[in-house]
CSV table of C-alpha atoms (C1' of nucleotides) in Angstrom, one decimal:
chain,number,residue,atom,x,y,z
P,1282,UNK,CA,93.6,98.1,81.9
P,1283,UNK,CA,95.9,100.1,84.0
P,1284,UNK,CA,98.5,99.6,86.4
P,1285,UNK,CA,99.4,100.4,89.8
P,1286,UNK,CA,101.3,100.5,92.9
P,1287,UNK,CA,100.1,100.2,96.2
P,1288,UNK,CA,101.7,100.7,99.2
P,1289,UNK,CA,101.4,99.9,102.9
P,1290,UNK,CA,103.2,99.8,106.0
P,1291,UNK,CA,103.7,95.9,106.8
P,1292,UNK,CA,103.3,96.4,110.4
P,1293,UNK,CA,99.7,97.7,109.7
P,1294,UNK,CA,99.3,95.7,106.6
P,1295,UNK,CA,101.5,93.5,104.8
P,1296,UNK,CA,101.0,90.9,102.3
P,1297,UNK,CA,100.8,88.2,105.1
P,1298,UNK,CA,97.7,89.8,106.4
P,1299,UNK,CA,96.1,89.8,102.3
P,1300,UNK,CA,97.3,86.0,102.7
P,1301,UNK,CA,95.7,85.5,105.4
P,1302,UNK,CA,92.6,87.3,104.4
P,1303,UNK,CA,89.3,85.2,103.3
P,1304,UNK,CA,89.4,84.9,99.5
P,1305,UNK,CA,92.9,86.5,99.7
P,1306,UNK,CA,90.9,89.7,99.3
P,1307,UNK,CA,90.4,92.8,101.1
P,1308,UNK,CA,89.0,96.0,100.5
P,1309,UNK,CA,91.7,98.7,100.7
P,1310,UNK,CA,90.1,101.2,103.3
P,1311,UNK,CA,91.6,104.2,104.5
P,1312,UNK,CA,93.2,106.1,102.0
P,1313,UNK,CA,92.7,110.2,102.9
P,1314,UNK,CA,95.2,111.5,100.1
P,1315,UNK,CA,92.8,113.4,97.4
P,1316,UNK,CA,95.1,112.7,94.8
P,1317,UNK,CA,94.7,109.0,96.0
P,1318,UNK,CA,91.0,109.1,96.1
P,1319,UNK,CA,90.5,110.8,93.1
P,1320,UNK,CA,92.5,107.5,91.3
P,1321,UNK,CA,90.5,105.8,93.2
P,1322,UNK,CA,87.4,107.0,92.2
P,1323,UNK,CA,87.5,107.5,88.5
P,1324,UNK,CA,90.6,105.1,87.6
P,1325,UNK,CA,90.0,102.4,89.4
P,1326,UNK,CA,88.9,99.2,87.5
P,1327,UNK,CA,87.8,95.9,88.1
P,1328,UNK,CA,91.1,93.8,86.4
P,1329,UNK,CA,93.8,96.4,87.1
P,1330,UNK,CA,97.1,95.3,88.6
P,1331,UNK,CA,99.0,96.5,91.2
P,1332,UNK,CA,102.0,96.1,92.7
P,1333,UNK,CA,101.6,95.7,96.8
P,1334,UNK,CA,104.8,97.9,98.0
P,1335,UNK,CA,106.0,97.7,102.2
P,1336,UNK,CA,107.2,101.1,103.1
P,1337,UNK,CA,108.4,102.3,106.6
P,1338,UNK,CA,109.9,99.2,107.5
P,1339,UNK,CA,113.6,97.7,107.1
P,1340,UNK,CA,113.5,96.7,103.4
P,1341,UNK,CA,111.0,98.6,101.8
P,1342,UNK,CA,109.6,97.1,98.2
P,1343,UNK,CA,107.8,95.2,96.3
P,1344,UNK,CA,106.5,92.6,97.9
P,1345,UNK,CA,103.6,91.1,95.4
P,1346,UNK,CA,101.3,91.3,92.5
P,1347,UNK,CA,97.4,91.7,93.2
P,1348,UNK,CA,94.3,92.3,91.2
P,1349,UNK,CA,91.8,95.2,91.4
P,1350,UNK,CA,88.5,92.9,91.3
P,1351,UNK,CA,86.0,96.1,91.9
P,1352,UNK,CA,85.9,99.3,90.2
P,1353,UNK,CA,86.9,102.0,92.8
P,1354,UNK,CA,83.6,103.2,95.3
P,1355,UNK,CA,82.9,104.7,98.5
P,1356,UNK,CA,84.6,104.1,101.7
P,1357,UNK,CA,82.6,102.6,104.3
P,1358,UNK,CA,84.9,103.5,106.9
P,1359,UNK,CA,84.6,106.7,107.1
P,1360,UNK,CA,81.2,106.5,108.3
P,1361,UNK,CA,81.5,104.1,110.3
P,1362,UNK,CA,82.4,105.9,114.1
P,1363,UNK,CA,84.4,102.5,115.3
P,1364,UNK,CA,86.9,102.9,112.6
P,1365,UNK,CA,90.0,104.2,113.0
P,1366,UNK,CA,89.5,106.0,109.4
P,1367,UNK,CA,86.1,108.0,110.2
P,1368,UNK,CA,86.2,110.6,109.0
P,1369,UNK,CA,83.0,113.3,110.3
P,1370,UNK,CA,83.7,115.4,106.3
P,1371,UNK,CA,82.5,111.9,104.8
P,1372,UNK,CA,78.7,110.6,105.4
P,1373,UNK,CA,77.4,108.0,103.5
P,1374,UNK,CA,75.0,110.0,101.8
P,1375,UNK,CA,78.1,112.0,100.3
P,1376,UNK,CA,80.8,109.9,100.6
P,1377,UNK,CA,84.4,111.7,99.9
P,1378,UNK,CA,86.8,108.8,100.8
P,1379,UNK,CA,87.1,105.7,97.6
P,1380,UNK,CA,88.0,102.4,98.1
P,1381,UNK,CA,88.9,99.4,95.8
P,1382,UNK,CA,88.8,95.5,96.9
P,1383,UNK,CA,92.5,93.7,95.6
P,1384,UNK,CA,93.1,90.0,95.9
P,1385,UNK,CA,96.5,88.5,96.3
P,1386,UNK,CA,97.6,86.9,92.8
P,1387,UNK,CA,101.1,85.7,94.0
P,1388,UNK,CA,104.1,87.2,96.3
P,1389,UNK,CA,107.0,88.0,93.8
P,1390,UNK,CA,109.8,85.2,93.7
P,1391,UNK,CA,111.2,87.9,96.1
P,1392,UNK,CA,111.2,91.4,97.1
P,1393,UNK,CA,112.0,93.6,94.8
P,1394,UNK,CA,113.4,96.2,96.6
P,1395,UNK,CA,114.0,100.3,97.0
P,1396,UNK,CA,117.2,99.8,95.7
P,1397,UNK,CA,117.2,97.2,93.2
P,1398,UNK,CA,114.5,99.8,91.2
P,1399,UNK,CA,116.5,103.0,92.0
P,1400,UNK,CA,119.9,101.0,90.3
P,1401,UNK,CA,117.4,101.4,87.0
P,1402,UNK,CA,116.1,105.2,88.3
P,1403,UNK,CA,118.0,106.7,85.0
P,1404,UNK,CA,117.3,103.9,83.0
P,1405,UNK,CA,114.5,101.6,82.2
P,1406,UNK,CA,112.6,102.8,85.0
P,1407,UNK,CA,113.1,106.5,84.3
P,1408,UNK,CA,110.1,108.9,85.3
P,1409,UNK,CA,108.7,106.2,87.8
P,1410,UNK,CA,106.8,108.1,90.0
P,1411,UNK,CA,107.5,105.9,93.3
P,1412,UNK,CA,111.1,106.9,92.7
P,1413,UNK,CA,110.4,110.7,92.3
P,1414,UNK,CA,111.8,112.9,95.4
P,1415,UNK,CA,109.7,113.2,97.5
P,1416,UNK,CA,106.4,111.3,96.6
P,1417,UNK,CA,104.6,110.6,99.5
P,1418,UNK,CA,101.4,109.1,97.5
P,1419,UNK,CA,100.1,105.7,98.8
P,1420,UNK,CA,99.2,105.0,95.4
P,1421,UNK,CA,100.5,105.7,92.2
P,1422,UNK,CA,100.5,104.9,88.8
P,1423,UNK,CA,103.0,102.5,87.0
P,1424,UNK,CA,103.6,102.3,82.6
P,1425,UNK,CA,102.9,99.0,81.5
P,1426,UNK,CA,106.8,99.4,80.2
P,1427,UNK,CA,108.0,100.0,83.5
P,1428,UNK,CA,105.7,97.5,85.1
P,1429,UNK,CA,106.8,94.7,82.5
P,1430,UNK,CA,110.5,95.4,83.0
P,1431,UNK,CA,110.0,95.6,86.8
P,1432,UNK,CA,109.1,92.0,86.7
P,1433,UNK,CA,111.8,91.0,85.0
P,1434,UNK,CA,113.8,92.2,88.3
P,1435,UNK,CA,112.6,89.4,90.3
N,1359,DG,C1',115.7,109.7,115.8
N,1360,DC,C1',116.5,112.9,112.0
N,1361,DC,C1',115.0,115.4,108.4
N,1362,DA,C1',113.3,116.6,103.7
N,1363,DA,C1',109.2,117.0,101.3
N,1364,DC,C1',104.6,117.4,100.9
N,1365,DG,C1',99.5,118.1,102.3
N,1366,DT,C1',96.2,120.4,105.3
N,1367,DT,C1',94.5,124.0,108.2
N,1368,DG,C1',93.2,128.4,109.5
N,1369,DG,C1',94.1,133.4,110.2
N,1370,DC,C1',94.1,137.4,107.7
U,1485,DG,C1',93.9,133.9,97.7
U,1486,DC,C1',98.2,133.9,100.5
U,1487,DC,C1',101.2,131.8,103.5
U,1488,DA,C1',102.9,130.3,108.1
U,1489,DA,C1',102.4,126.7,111.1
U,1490,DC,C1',101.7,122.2,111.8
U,1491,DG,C1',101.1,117.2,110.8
U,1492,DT,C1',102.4,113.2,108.1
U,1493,DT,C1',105.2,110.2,105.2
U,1494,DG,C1',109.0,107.5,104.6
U,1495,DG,C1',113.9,106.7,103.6
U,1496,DC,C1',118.0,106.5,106.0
DNA sequence: GCCAACGTTGGC
DNA sequence: GCCAACGTTGGC
């Protein structure tokens, strides 16, 4: 089982929209990064974790835990012509965009923020990738070491 | 708003 | 295949 981290801008989704969501669960449409949709694609599995991380916003972090409950597979948005993420390079006959579906498992205690993981950038949480200089990625990886010793920063 | 870093596009 | 121009991300 792997981990993650996900991140979104709150003010287009945040983990009060996930809450508010039926079942707590939403599929995760719109990522057009191929290094994202190639995780996506053949990474994604059905029991992953992932951290849900705000970015763009006053106090970006972590701001929950949720589970991957479907293996990664094809974006439906990017066929669909009312969507804000269609995307002509991507019918559904050959789809190029990957989604998952995450449920919210719990908000952390509370947000574990930019700065709280960048005090432990040379540390514990050395060679995170969210921390790396400029990573853009909307997803990355996270070591079950670094994920288990993230928690312990709530 | 600024700017560094990165990804994508398109001319050659 | 190269690379300049442009667009986006995201922290500050």
């Amino acid at each position: 089982m792997n981990y993650w981290l996900l991140k979104s801008e709150p003010s287009v989704f945040s983990i009060d929209s996930l809450d508010a969501a039926p079942r707590k669960t939403t599929s995760w449409e719109g990522v057009r990064n191929y290094q994202a949709r190639n995780m996506l694609r053949d990474d994604f599995r059905k029991g992953d974790l992932a951290f849900l991380y705000h970015s763009s916003c006053p106090e970006p972090g972590i701001a929950g835990i949720v589970e991957i409950t479907r293996d990664g597979y094809p974006d439906a948005s990017a066929w669909n012509k009312r969507s804000e993420y269609y995307d002509e390079k991507s019918p559904e006959i050959k789809p190029l965009w990957y989604t998952t579906d995450v449920r919210l498992v719990r908000r952390t205690k509370q947000l574990i923020s930019l700065a709280a993981l960048r005090a432990h950038e040379e540390g514990k949480l050395q060679g995170m990738l969210l921390l790396r200089k400029g990573n853009r990625l909307s997803i990355t990886p996270v070591d079950a070491a670094h994920w288990k010793f993230i928690l312990t920063l709530e």
